[in-house]
Coordinates of C-alpha atoms and ligand atoms in Angstrom, one line a residue:
X1 CA 21.2 -17.0 -20.5
X2 CA 18.8 -14.5 -22.0
X3 CA 16.6 -15.9 -24.5
X4 CA 14.8 -14.1 -27.5
X5 CA 11.6 -15.9 -28.5
X6 CA 10.0 -15.1 -31.7
X7 CA 6.1 -14.4 -31.4
X8 CA 3.3 -12.9 -33.3
X9 CA 0.9 -10.2 -32.2
X10 CA -2.7 -10.8 -30.7
X11 CA -5.0 -8.0 -31.7
X12 CA -7.0 -7.7 -28.5
X13 CA -4.6 -6.7 -25.9
X14 CA -6.2 -3.2 -25.5
X15 CA -6.2 -2.3 -21.7
X16 CA -9.7 -1.4 -20.5
X17 CA -10.8 0.8 -17.5
X18 CA -8.1 -1.0 -15.4
X19 CA -5.8 -3.2 -17.2
X20 CA -6.1 -6.1 -19.5
X21 CA -8.9 -8.5 -18.6
X22 CA -9.8 -11.8 -20.2
X23 CA -10.7 -15.3 -19.4
X24 CA -8.1 -17.6 -18.0
X25 CA -8.0 -19.9 -21.1
X26 CA -7.5 -16.9 -23.2
X27 CA -4.5 -15.8 -21.2
X28 CA -3.3 -19.4 -21.5
X29 CA -2.9 -19.1 -25.3
X30 CA 0.8 -19.5 -26.5
X31 CA 2.7 -16.4 -25.6
X32 CA -0.4 -14.3 -24.8
X33 CA 0.9 -13.3 -21.3
X34 CA 4.5 -13.0 -22.7
X35 CA 3.3 -10.7 -25.4
X36 CA 1.6 -8.4 -23.1
X37 CA 4.2 -8.1 -20.6
X38 CA 7.0 -7.5 -23.2
X39 CA 4.7 -4.9 -24.6
X40 CA 4.6 -3.1 -21.2
X41 CA 8.3 -3.2 -21.0
X42 CA 8.9 -2.1 -24.7
X43 CA 6.9 0.8 -24.1
X44 CA 8.9 1.9 -20.9
X45 CA 12.3 3.7 -20.9
X46 CA 15.0 3.9 -18.2
X47 CA 14.2 0.9 -16.0
X48 CA 17.6 -0.9 -16.5
X49 CA 18.8 -1.8 -12.9
X50 CA 15.6 -0.3 -11.3
X51 CA 13.0 -2.1 -9.0
X52 CA 9.7 -3.5 -10.2
X53 CA 7.0 -4.4 -7.8
X54 CA 4.9 -7.6 -8.6
X55 CA 1.9 -9.2 -6.9
X56 CA -1.7 -9.9 -7.3
X57 CA -5.0 -11.1 -5.9
X58 CA -4.2 -14.7 -5.5
X59 CA -6.7 -15.9 -8.3
X60 CA -6.2 -18.8 -10.4
X61 CA -3.1 -18.4 -12.7
X62 CA -1.5 -15.8 -10.3
X63 CA 1.4 -18.0 -9.3
X64 CA 2.2 -19.1 -12.9
X65 CA 2.2 -15.6 -14.3
X66 CA 4.4 -14.3 -11.4
X67 CA 7.1 -16.8 -12.4
X68 CA 6.7 -15.7 -16.2
X69 CA 7.0 -12.0 -15.3
X70 CA 10.1 -12.6 -12.9
X71 CA 12.0 -14.4 -15.8
X72 CA 11.0 -11.6 -18.3
X73 CA 11.9 -8.9 -16.0
X74 CA 15.3 -10.3 -15.6
X75 CA 15.9 -10.7 -19.1
X76 CA 14.7 -7.2 -19.7
X77 CA 17.2 -5.8 -17.4
X78 CA 15.3 -4.7 -14.2
X79 CA 17.7 -4.8 -11.1
X80 CA 15.4 -6.1 -8.6
X81 CA 11.7 -7.3 -8.2
X82 CA 9.8 -6.9 -5.0
X83 CA 7.2 -9.7 -4.8
X84 CA 4.5 -10.1 -2.3
X85 CA 4.8 -13.4 -0.6
X86 CA 3.0 -16.3 -2.3
X87 CA 2.6 -13.7 -5.2
X88 CA 0.0 -11.8 -3.0
X89 CA -0.4 -8.1 -2.9
X90 CA -3.7 -6.2 -2.8
X91 CA -3.9 -3.4 -5.4
X92 CA -3.5 -0.5 -2.6
X93 CA -0.7 -2.4 -1.0
X94 CA 1.2 -2.7 -4.4
X95 CA 0.7 1.0 -4.9
X96 CA 2.0 1.6 -1.4
X97 CA 5.1 -0.6 -2.0
X98 CA 5.8 1.1 -5.3
X99 CA 6.0 4.5 -3.7
X100 CA 7.8 3.5 -0.3
X101 CA 10.7 1.8 -2.1
X102 CA 10.9 4.3 -5.0
X103 CA 10.1 1.5 -7.5
X104 CA 10.1 2.2 -11.3
X105 CA 6.7 0.8 -11.5
X106 CA 4.6 -2.5 -10.8
X107 CA 2.7 -5.2 -12.3
X108 CA -0.5 -6.2 -10.6
X109 CA -2.2 -9.4 -11.6
X110 CA -5.9 -9.1 -10.9
X111 CA -9.2 -8.9 -12.6
X112 CA -10.6 -7.3 -9.5
X113 CA -14.3 -8.1 -8.6
X114 CA -14.7 -10.6 -11.5
X115 CA -14.8 -14.3 -10.6
X116 CA -11.8 -16.4 -10.6
X117 CA -10.9 -20.1 -11.6
X118 CA -9.7 -22.0 -14.5
X119 CA -12.6 -20.7 -16.7
X120 CA -13.1 -17.4 -15.1
X121 CA -11.3 -14.1 -15.2
X122 CA -7.7 -12.9 -15.1
X123 CA -6.0 -9.6 -15.4
X124 CA -2.7 -7.8 -15.8
X125 CA -2.1 -4.0 -15.0
X126 CA 0.7 -1.8 -15.1
X127 CA 1.3 0.9 -12.5
X128 CA 3.7 3.9 -12.9
X129 CA 6.2 5.2 -10.4
X130 CA 3.7 7.2 -8.5
X131 CA 2.0 4.0 -7.5
X132 CA -1.0 4.5 -9.7
X133 CA -2.5 3.0 -12.8
X134 CA -0.8 3.8 -16.1
X135 CA -2.5 6.9 -17.6
X136 CA -3.9 6.4 -21.0
X137 CA -0.8 7.6 -22.9
X138 CA 1.1 4.7 -21.5
X139 CA -1.8 2.1 -22.0
X140 CA -2.1 3.3 -25.6
X141 CA 1.5 2.7 -26.1
X142 CA 1.3 -0.7 -24.6
X143 CA -1.5 -1.5 -27.0
X144 CA 0.2 -0.1 -29.9
X145 CA 3.4 -2.2 -29.3
X146 CA 1.2 -5.3 -28.7
X147 CA -0.1 -5.0 -32.3
X148 CA 3.4 -5.3 -33.8
X149 CA 5.3 -7.3 -31.3
X150 CA 7.6 -9.9 -32.9
X151 CA 9.8 -11.2 -29.9
X152 CA 10.0 -11.4 -26.3
X153 CA 12.8 -11.7 -23.9
X154 CA 13.2 -14.3 -21.1
X155 CA 15.7 -16.4 -19.3
X156 CA 16.2 -20.2 -18.9
X157 CA 15.8 -20.6 -15.2
X158 CA 13.9 -22.6 -12.6
X159 CA 10.8 -21.2 -10.8
X160 CA 11.8 -18.8 -7.8
X161 CA 10.6 -19.7 -4.4
X162 CA 8.0 -17.0 -3.7
X163 CA 6.7 -18.3 -0.6
X164 CA 9.8 -17.6 1.7
X165 CA 10.6 -14.1 2.7
X166 CA 14.2 -13.2 1.5
X167 CA 16.3 -12.7 -1.7
X168 CA 17.3 -14.8 -4.4
X169 CA 19.3 -14.2 -7.5
X170 CA 17.6 -14.7 -10.8
X171 CA 20.1 -14.1 -13.8
X172 CA 21.4 -10.7 -13.0
X173 CA 18.4 -9.6 -11.0
X174 CA 17.5 -10.0 -7.4
X175 CA 14.1 -11.3 -6.6
X176 CA 13.1 -10.0 -3.0
X177 CA 10.0 -11.8 -1.4
X178 CA 8.5 -9.2 0.9
X179 CA 5.7 -9.6 3.6
X180 CA 2.4 -8.7 1.8
X181 CA 0.9 -7.0 4.8
X182 CA 3.5 -5.3 6.9
X183 CA 4.1 -2.1 5.0
X184 CA 0.4 -1.4 4.4
X185 CA -0.4 -2.0 7.9
X186 CA 2.4 0.4 9.0
X187 CA 1.0 3.0 6.6
X188 CA -2.4 2.7 8.0
X189 CA -1.2 3.2 11.6
X190 CA 0.2 6.5 10.4
X191 CA -3.2 7.8 9.3
X192 CA -5.7 6.6 11.9
X193 CA -6.0 6.6 15.5
X194 CA -5.6 2.9 16.2
X195 CA -5.9 3.5 20.0
X196 CA -9.3 5.1 19.7
X197 CA -10.6 2.4 17.4
X198 CA -9.3 -0.4 19.8
X199 CA -11.0 1.5 22.8
X200 CA -14.4 1.5 20.8
X201 CA -14.0 -2.1 19.8
X202 CA -13.0 -2.9 23.5
X203 CA -16.2 -1.1 24.8
X204 CA -18.4 -3.7 22.8
X205 CA -18.8 -2.2 19.5
X206 CA -19.0 -5.0 17.0
X207 CA -17.4 -5.2 13.6
X208 CA -17.7 -7.7 10.9
X209 CA -15.5 -7.8 7.9
X210 CA -16.1 -10.0 4.8
X211 CA -12.9 -10.7 2.8
X212 CA -14.9 -12.7 0.3
X213 CA -12.1 -15.4 0.1
X214 CA -10.1 -12.8 -1.8
X215 CA -6.9 -10.8 -1.1
X216 CA -8.0 -8.7 1.9
X217 CA -8.2 -11.7 4.2
X218 CA -4.7 -11.5 5.5
X219 CA -4.8 -7.7 5.7
X220 CA -8.0 -7.5 7.6
X221 CA -7.1 -10.4 9.8
X222 CA -3.8 -8.5 10.9
X223 CA -5.3 -4.9 11.1
X224 CA -8.9 -5.6 12.2
X225 CA -8.5 -8.9 14.0
X226 CA -5.1 -8.5 15.8
X227 CA -4.1 -4.9 16.0
X228 CA -7.5 -3.4 16.5
X229 CA -8.5 -6.3 18.8
X230 CA -11.7 -7.4 17.0
X231 CA -10.5 -11.0 16.9
X232 CA -10.4 -13.7 14.3
X233 CA -14.3 -14.1 14.2
X234 CA -14.5 -10.5 13.0
X235 CA -13.1 -11.4 9.6
X236 CA -15.2 -13.6 7.4
X237 CA -13.8 -15.8 4.5
X238 CA -10.4 -14.6 5.5
X239 CA -8.4 -17.1 3.2
X240 CA -7.7 -16.1 -0.2
X241 CA -8.8 -18.8 -2.6
X242 CA -7.9 -19.0 -6.3
X243 CA -11.6 -19.4 -7.1
X244 CA -12.9 -17.1 -4.3
X245 CA -14.8 -20.1 -3.1
X246 CA -16.9 -19.9 -6.3
X247 CA -18.2 -16.4 -5.6
X248 CA -18.0 -13.1 -7.2
X249 CA -15.6 -11.2 -5.0
X250 CA -17.7 -8.0 -5.5
X251 CA -18.7 -6.3 -2.5
X252 CA -22.3 -5.1 -3.2
X253 CA -25.8 -5.8 -2.0
X254 CA -26.0 -8.8 -4.4
X255 CA -22.7 -10.6 -3.9
X256 CA -22.3 -9.7 -0.2
X257 CA -25.9 -10.4 0.6
X258 CA -24.9 -12.7 3.7
X259 CA -23.2 -9.8 5.3
X260 CA -26.1 -7.5 4.4
X261 CA -28.7 -10.0 6.0
X262 CA -26.6 -10.0 9.2
X263 CA -26.4 -6.3 9.4
X264 CA -30.1 -6.0 9.0
X265 CA -31.0 -8.8 11.6
X266 CA -32.3 -7.7 15.0
X267 CA -29.0 -8.8 16.8
X268 CA -26.7 -7.2 14.0
X269 CA -23.2 -6.0 14.7
X270 CA -22.7 -2.2 14.7
X271 CA -20.6 -2.0 11.5
X272 CA -20.3 -4.4 8.5
X273 CA -17.8 -4.0 5.7
X274 CA -16.5 -6.0 2.8
X275 CA -13.9 -5.7 0.0
X276 CA -13.3 -7.0 -3.5
X277 CA -11.0 -9.5 -5.2
X278 CA -8.0 -7.2 -5.2
X279 CA -8.8 -5.1 -2.2
X280 CA -9.5 -1.7 -3.6
X281 CA -13.2 -1.5 -3.2
X282 CA -15.4 -1.3 -0.2
X283 CA -18.9 -1.9 1.1
X284 CA -20.1 -0.2 4.2
X285 CA -23.1 -1.2 6.0
X286 CA -24.1 0.0 9.4
X287 CA -26.6 -1.7 11.7
X288 CA -29.8 -1.5 9.8
X289 CA -28.5 0.8 7.2
X290 CA -26.6 0.4 3.9
X291 CA -24.5 3.5 2.9
X292 CA -24.2 4.0 -0.9
X293 CA -20.6 4.4 -2.1
X294 CA -21.3 8.0 -3.2
X295 CA -22.7 8.8 0.2
X296 CA -19.9 7.1 1.8
X297 CA -17.5 9.4 -0.3
X298 CA -19.3 12.4 1.0
X299 CA -19.6 11.3 4.6
X300 CA -15.9 10.4 4.7
X301 CA -14.9 13.8 3.3
X302 CA -17.0 15.7 5.7
X303 CA -15.6 13.8 8.6
X304 CA -12.0 12.9 7.6
X305 CA -10.5 15.7 9.9
X306 CA -11.4 13.4 12.7
X307 CA -8.6 11.2 11.7
X308 CA -5.0 12.1 12.5
X309 CA -3.8 11.7 9.1
X310 CA -6.4 14.3 7.7
X311 CA -6.5 16.6 10.7
X312 CA -5.2 19.5 8.7
X313 CA -8.2 19.2 6.3
X314 CA -8.6 18.3 2.6
X315 CA -7.2 20.2 -0.4
X316 CA -10.0 19.1 -2.8
X317 CA -12.4 16.3 -3.4
X318 CA -12.5 14.3 -6.8
X319 CA -15.1 12.0 -7.9
X320 CA -15.8 10.0 -11.2
X321 CA -18.5 11.6 -13.4
X322 CA -21.2 8.9 -12.6
X323 CA -20.8 9.3 -8.9
X324 CA -23.6 11.2 -7.3
X325 CA -23.3 14.8 -6.5
X326 CA -23.3 14.3 -2.6
X327 CA -19.6 15.1 -2.4
X328 CA -20.1 18.3 -4.3
X329 CA -22.1 19.6 -1.4
X330 CA -19.5 18.7 1.1
X331 CA -16.7 20.4 -0.9
X332 CA -18.9 23.5 -1.2
X333 CA -19.3 23.7 2.6
X334 CA -15.7 23.1 3.1
X335 CA -14.8 25.7 0.5
X336 CA -12.5 23.3 -1.4
X337 CA -12.4 22.4 -5.0
X338 CA -14.4 19.4 -6.5
X339 CA -13.1 17.6 -9.5
X340 CA -15.2 15.4 -11.8
X341 CA -13.3 12.9 -13.8
X342 CA -14.0 9.9 -16.2
X343 CA -14.6 6.5 -14.7
X344 CA -11.4 4.8 -13.4
X345 CA -8.8 5.5 -10.9
X346 CA -6.2 6.3 -13.6
X347 CA -7.8 9.9 -14.0
X348 CA -7.2 10.7 -10.2
X349 CA -3.3 10.4 -10.2
X350 CA -2.5 13.9 -11.7
X351 CA -4.8 15.6 -9.3
X352 CA -3.3 13.7 -6.3
X353 CA 0.4 14.2 -7.4
X354 CA -0.3 18.0 -7.9
X355 CA -2.0 18.1 -4.5
X356 CA -5.2 19.3 -5.8
X357 CA -7.2 16.7 -4.3
X358 CA -6.8 14.6 -1.0
X359 CA -9.9 12.3 -1.2
X360 CA -11.4 10.6 -4.4
X361 CA -14.2 8.3 -4.9
X362 CA -16.3 6.2 -7.4
X363 CA -19.9 5.2 -7.2
X364 CA -18.6 1.6 -7.8
X365 CA -17.5 1.3 -4.2
X366 CA -14.1 2.7 -4.6
X367 CA -12.7 5.3 -2.2
X368 CA -9.3 6.5 -1.4
X369 CA -6.8 9.3 -0.6
X370 CA -3.5 10.5 -1.4
X371 CA -1.9 8.0 0.8
X372 CA -1.5 5.7 -2.3
X373 CA -2.4 6.2 -6.0
X374 CA -5.1 3.4 -6.0
X375 CA -8.5 3.3 -4.3
X376 CA -8.2 1.4 -1.1
X377 CA -11.0 -0.8 0.5
X378 CA -9.5 -1.3 3.9
X379 CA -8.6 2.4 4.2
X380 CA -12.2 3.4 3.8
X381 CA -13.2 0.8 6.5
X382 CA -10.7 2.2 8.9
X383 CA -11.5 5.8 8.2
X384 CA -15.2 5.0 9.0
X385 CA -14.1 3.1 12.2
X386 CA -11.9 6.2 13.1
X387 CA -14.9 8.5 12.6
X388 CA -17.2 6.3 14.6
X389 CA -14.6 6.1 17.4
X390 CA -14.4 9.9 17.4
X391 CA -18.1 10.7 17.1
X392 CA -19.3 7.9 19.2
X393 CA -22.6 7.9 17.3
X394 CA -24.0 5.0 15.3
X395 CA -23.5 4.7 11.4
X396 CA -27.3 5.5 11.0
X397 CA -27.1 8.6 13.2
X398 CA -24.1 9.9 11.2
X399 CA -26.0 9.3 7.9
X400 CA -29.1 10.9 9.2
X401 CA -27.3 14.1 10.4
X402 CA -25.4 14.2 7.2
X403 CA -28.6 14.2 5.1
X404 CA -30.2 16.7 7.4
X405 CA -27.5 19.1 6.7
X406 CA -26.5 18.5 3.0
X407 CA -29.7 17.0 1.6
X408 CA -29.8 13.4 0.2
X409 CA -28.8 12.1 -3.3
X410 CA -31.0 9.1 -3.9
X411 CA -28.9 7.0 -6.1
X412 CA -28.8 3.6 -8.0
X413 CA -26.8 1.9 -10.7
X414 CA -28.5 -0.6 -12.9
X415 CA -26.3 -3.0 -14.7
X416 CA -27.5 -5.0 -17.8
X417 CA -24.7 -7.7 -18.0
X418 CA -23.7 -10.0 -21.0
X419 CA -25.6 -7.8 -23.4
X420 CA -24.8 -8.5 -27.2
X421 CA -22.0 -6.0 -28.0
X422 CA -23.7 -4.8 -31.3
X423 CA -26.9 -4.1 -29.4
X424 CA -25.2 -2.1 -26.7
X425 CA -23.3 -0.1 -29.3
X426 CA -26.5 0.6 -31.1
X427 CA -28.1 1.8 -28.1
X428 CA -25.3 4.2 -27.2
X429 CA -25.0 5.5 -30.8
X430 CA -28.7 6.2 -30.9
X431 CA -28.6 8.1 -27.6
X432 CA -25.6 10.2 -28.8
X433 CA -27.3 10.9 -32.1
X434 CA -30.3 12.2 -30.2
X435 CA -28.5 14.4 -27.6
X436 CA -29.0 17.6 -29.5
X437 CA -32.8 17.4 -29.5
X438 CA -33.3 16.4 -25.8
X439 CA -32.7 19.6 -23.9
X440 CA -36.1 21.5 -23.6
X441 CA -38.0 18.1 -24.3
X442 CA -40.1 16.1 -21.8
X443 CA -39.3 12.4 -21.2
X444 CA -41.8 10.3 -19.3
X445 CA -43.0 13.5 -17.9
X446 CA -39.7 14.9 -16.8
X447 CA -38.2 18.0 -18.2
X448 CA -34.8 17.6 -19.7
X449 CA -32.5 20.5 -19.1
X450 CA -29.1 19.3 -20.5
X451 CA -27.8 16.3 -22.4
X452 CA -24.2 15.8 -23.4
X453 CA -21.3 13.0 -23.9
X454 CA -19.0 13.6 -21.1
X455 CA -15.5 14.8 -22.0
X456 CA -12.7 15.7 -19.8
X457 CA -9.6 17.8 -20.0
X458 CA -6.9 17.0 -17.2
X459 CA -6.3 20.2 -15.4
X460 CA -2.8 19.1 -14.7
X461 CA -1.3 17.8 -17.9
X462 CA -4.0 18.9 -20.4
X463 CA -4.6 15.4 -21.6
X464 CA -8.2 14.7 -22.8
X465 CA -10.6 11.9 -22.8
X466 CA -13.9 12.0 -24.9
X467 CA -17.1 9.8 -25.0
X468 CA -16.9 9.0 -21.3
X469 CA -20.7 8.7 -21.0
X470 CA -24.0 10.2 -22.0
X471 CA -25.4 12.3 -19.3
X472 CA -29.0 13.6 -19.2
X473 CA -30.0 16.3 -16.6
X474 CA -33.6 17.0 -15.5
X475 CA -35.2 20.0 -13.8
X476 CA -34.5 19.9 -10.1
X477 CA -31.0 18.4 -10.3
X478 CA -31.9 14.7 -11.3
X479 CA -29.6 12.9 -13.7
X480 CA -29.3 9.7 -15.6
X481 CA -25.9 8.5 -17.1
X482 CA -25.4 5.8 -19.6
X483 CA -22.1 4.2 -20.4
X484 CA -20.7 0.9 -21.3
X485 CA -18.4 -0.9 -18.8
X486 CA -14.6 -1.2 -19.8
X487 CA -13.8 -4.2 -17.4
X488 CA -16.0 -7.0 -18.6
X489 CA -14.8 -10.1 -20.4
X490 CA -17.8 -11.4 -22.3
X491 CA -20.4 -9.2 -24.2
X492 CA -21.2 -5.8 -23.1
X493 CA -22.3 -4.5 -19.8
X494 CA -24.6 -1.4 -19.9
X495 CA -24.5 0.7 -16.9
X496 CA -27.3 3.1 -16.1
X497 CA -26.6 5.6 -13.2
X498 CA -29.8 7.3 -11.8
X499 CA -29.7 10.0 -9.3
X500 CA -32.2 12.4 -7.6
X501 CA -31.5 15.2 -5.1
X502 CA -33.7 15.8 -2.3
X503 CA -33.0 19.0 -0.2
X504 CA -32.7 18.9 3.6
X505 CA -36.3 20.1 3.8
X506 CA -37.6 17.3 1.8
X507 CA -38.4 13.7 2.5
X508 CA -35.1 12.2 3.3
X509 CA -36.2 8.7 4.5
X510 CA -37.7 7.3 1.3
X511 CA -36.8 3.7 0.0
X512 CA -34.4 4.3 -2.8
X513 CA -36.2 2.3 -5.7
X514 CA -39.5 4.4 -4.9
X515 CA -37.6 7.7 -4.9
X516 CA -36.1 6.9 -8.3
X517 CA -39.1 5.2 -9.9
X518 CA -39.9 8.2 -12.3
X519 CA -36.3 8.4 -13.4
X520 CA -36.0 4.7 -14.0
X521 CA -39.0 5.0 -16.3
X522 CA -37.3 7.9 -18.1
X523 CA -34.3 6.0 -18.6
X524 CA -36.2 3.4 -20.4
X525 CA -38.1 5.9 -22.6
X526 CA -35.0 7.7 -23.5
X527 CA -32.6 4.8 -24.3
X528 CA -34.9 2.0 -25.4
X529 CA -33.1 -0.6 -23.3
X530 CA -35.7 -3.3 -23.7
X531 CA -35.9 -2.6 -27.5
X532 CA -32.2 -2.7 -27.9
X533 CA -31.2 -5.4 -25.5
X534 CA -34.4 -7.5 -25.1
X535 CA -33.9 -6.9 -21.3
X536 CA -36.7 -5.5 -19.1
X537 CA -34.9 -5.7 -15.9
X538 CA -31.3 -5.0 -14.8
X539 CA -29.1 -8.1 -13.8
X540 CA -27.6 -6.2 -10.9
X541 CA -28.7 -3.0 -9.0
X542 CA -26.3 -1.4 -6.6
Ligands
VG1_601 C1 -15.6 -0.4 -13.2 C2 -16.2 0.7 -12.4 C3 -15.1 1.7 -12.2 C4 -13.8 1.2 -11.6 C5 -13.4 0.0 -12.5 C6 -12.1 -0.7 -11.8 O1 -15.3 0.0 -14.4 O2 -17.3 1.2 -13.0 O3 -15.6 2.7 -11.4 O4 -12.7 2.1 -11.5 O5 -14.5 -0.9 -12.5 O6 -12.3 -1.0 -10.5 P1 -16.3 -0.2 -15.8 O7 -15.5 0.4 -16.9 O8 -16.7 -1.7 -15.7 O9 -17.6 0.6 -15.4 V1 -11.8 -2.7 -10.1 O10 -12.0 -2.6 -8.4 O11 -12.6 -3.6 -11.0 O12 -10.2 -2.5 -10.4
CO602 CO1 -10.9 -3.9 -7.4

């Protein structure tokens, strides 16, 4: 029944920050999906008879690719595939299923916060047995294999019913359709004080969660709506749609503007939150106050001991390099180590496995802990709710007290999207070439004290990553970071990360754009963004 199909390589199957992402028509080219999936299997060893986890964020093409992967997994010798009902698993839920059932690994179908639909984005990502994204040595091997692949294996079989929970035989393999939410919800109950949160909500505290027509709908409806008693109306856009209702499922102030406006209104709920396409990001907005993801990481770390799952304290905190230094001050105060990693969750896995870090975060609205090996949007929301239930203060009160103790890292990220790739490369090359002469110079009136291209050596396995972002440090601790996105599907996206530290004795209540204005001018002066890209304004500010 196994069929060997001849194929020829595509030369563009290099996984980026988080898997392979392309437009749907690109994935629909003959054998494009098959080549990549076979390249994953060909780079792995020892999976015969083992379990694979499979699910995605429900975007357009999800169901078709589930069937392709199932047939190929059977032909390649897996013993069992655990597939989320309807092909649905959020990224953190998939990570949990891999760990809970001791699976060999998992394939997650998602392009995260990128739009979905017949002409929008699709993605495929491989996660290893610890539940986390494949490290670079694995993704490099997958890419190398994709460049020489000449055949893939599949079986001739009808589509499997993935909508009914239960087991089906497929060739010599078993396909087990599992409830997409149950294991994840059970894990959350072990970490958080659901009774205390239920009591808070029962006392009139109002929660609004925007699932953005993406994968977290069913998870939030079950956990926030039912188990925590917030009711159906507390979850907006709760049904996952193949095109996310035509929106970007990106939880930031641009794409979740409705939610933001509702939280800024006079009759606002007490707490608003949103997640992205695949459920691993989070947006936190209190009544009248937006919490930047970098601040959220710091505030969660400072208060995590209030949740039962973290009552024993944290072993360490890890953050991606462009994330603000707010968490560093919390780590200092707690007397625990702070790890600074390149962008992308795959760099946190070794630290979590080795027990060096308990909580991790990225400025791009990703926060998580050692409960899984992915960032986890709903986890962050529940930890916030647990902290709010324990402290019985508002989000604004918690933030204000945090800044008064630790100082405030004013922070913004400016994204220039769909930039010509050659122009973006030229901008970065020019910056890199000028690094040596920057320290000691003055840019737009600000004194530069350091300039480098971030390189990382993993403290656990010694693996290295270079060219992870140009960072320029100024007198007083301010910083600008430049890097190119590794998740986009058209042209280049330039990300400029801007940060300024204000000590507890300083002005802690400025509007962020005003607090950052001198640095924004310095970014333009040092990088020549307008000269290279023709852009005078960023497309998205988060
Ligand atoms: C972006 C974010 C990064 C995140 C990655 C995947 O990467 O900056 O922090 O880990 O997306 O997140 P890049 O290379 O475009 O800057 V997700 O929720 O898209 O899986
Ligand atoms: Co995501």
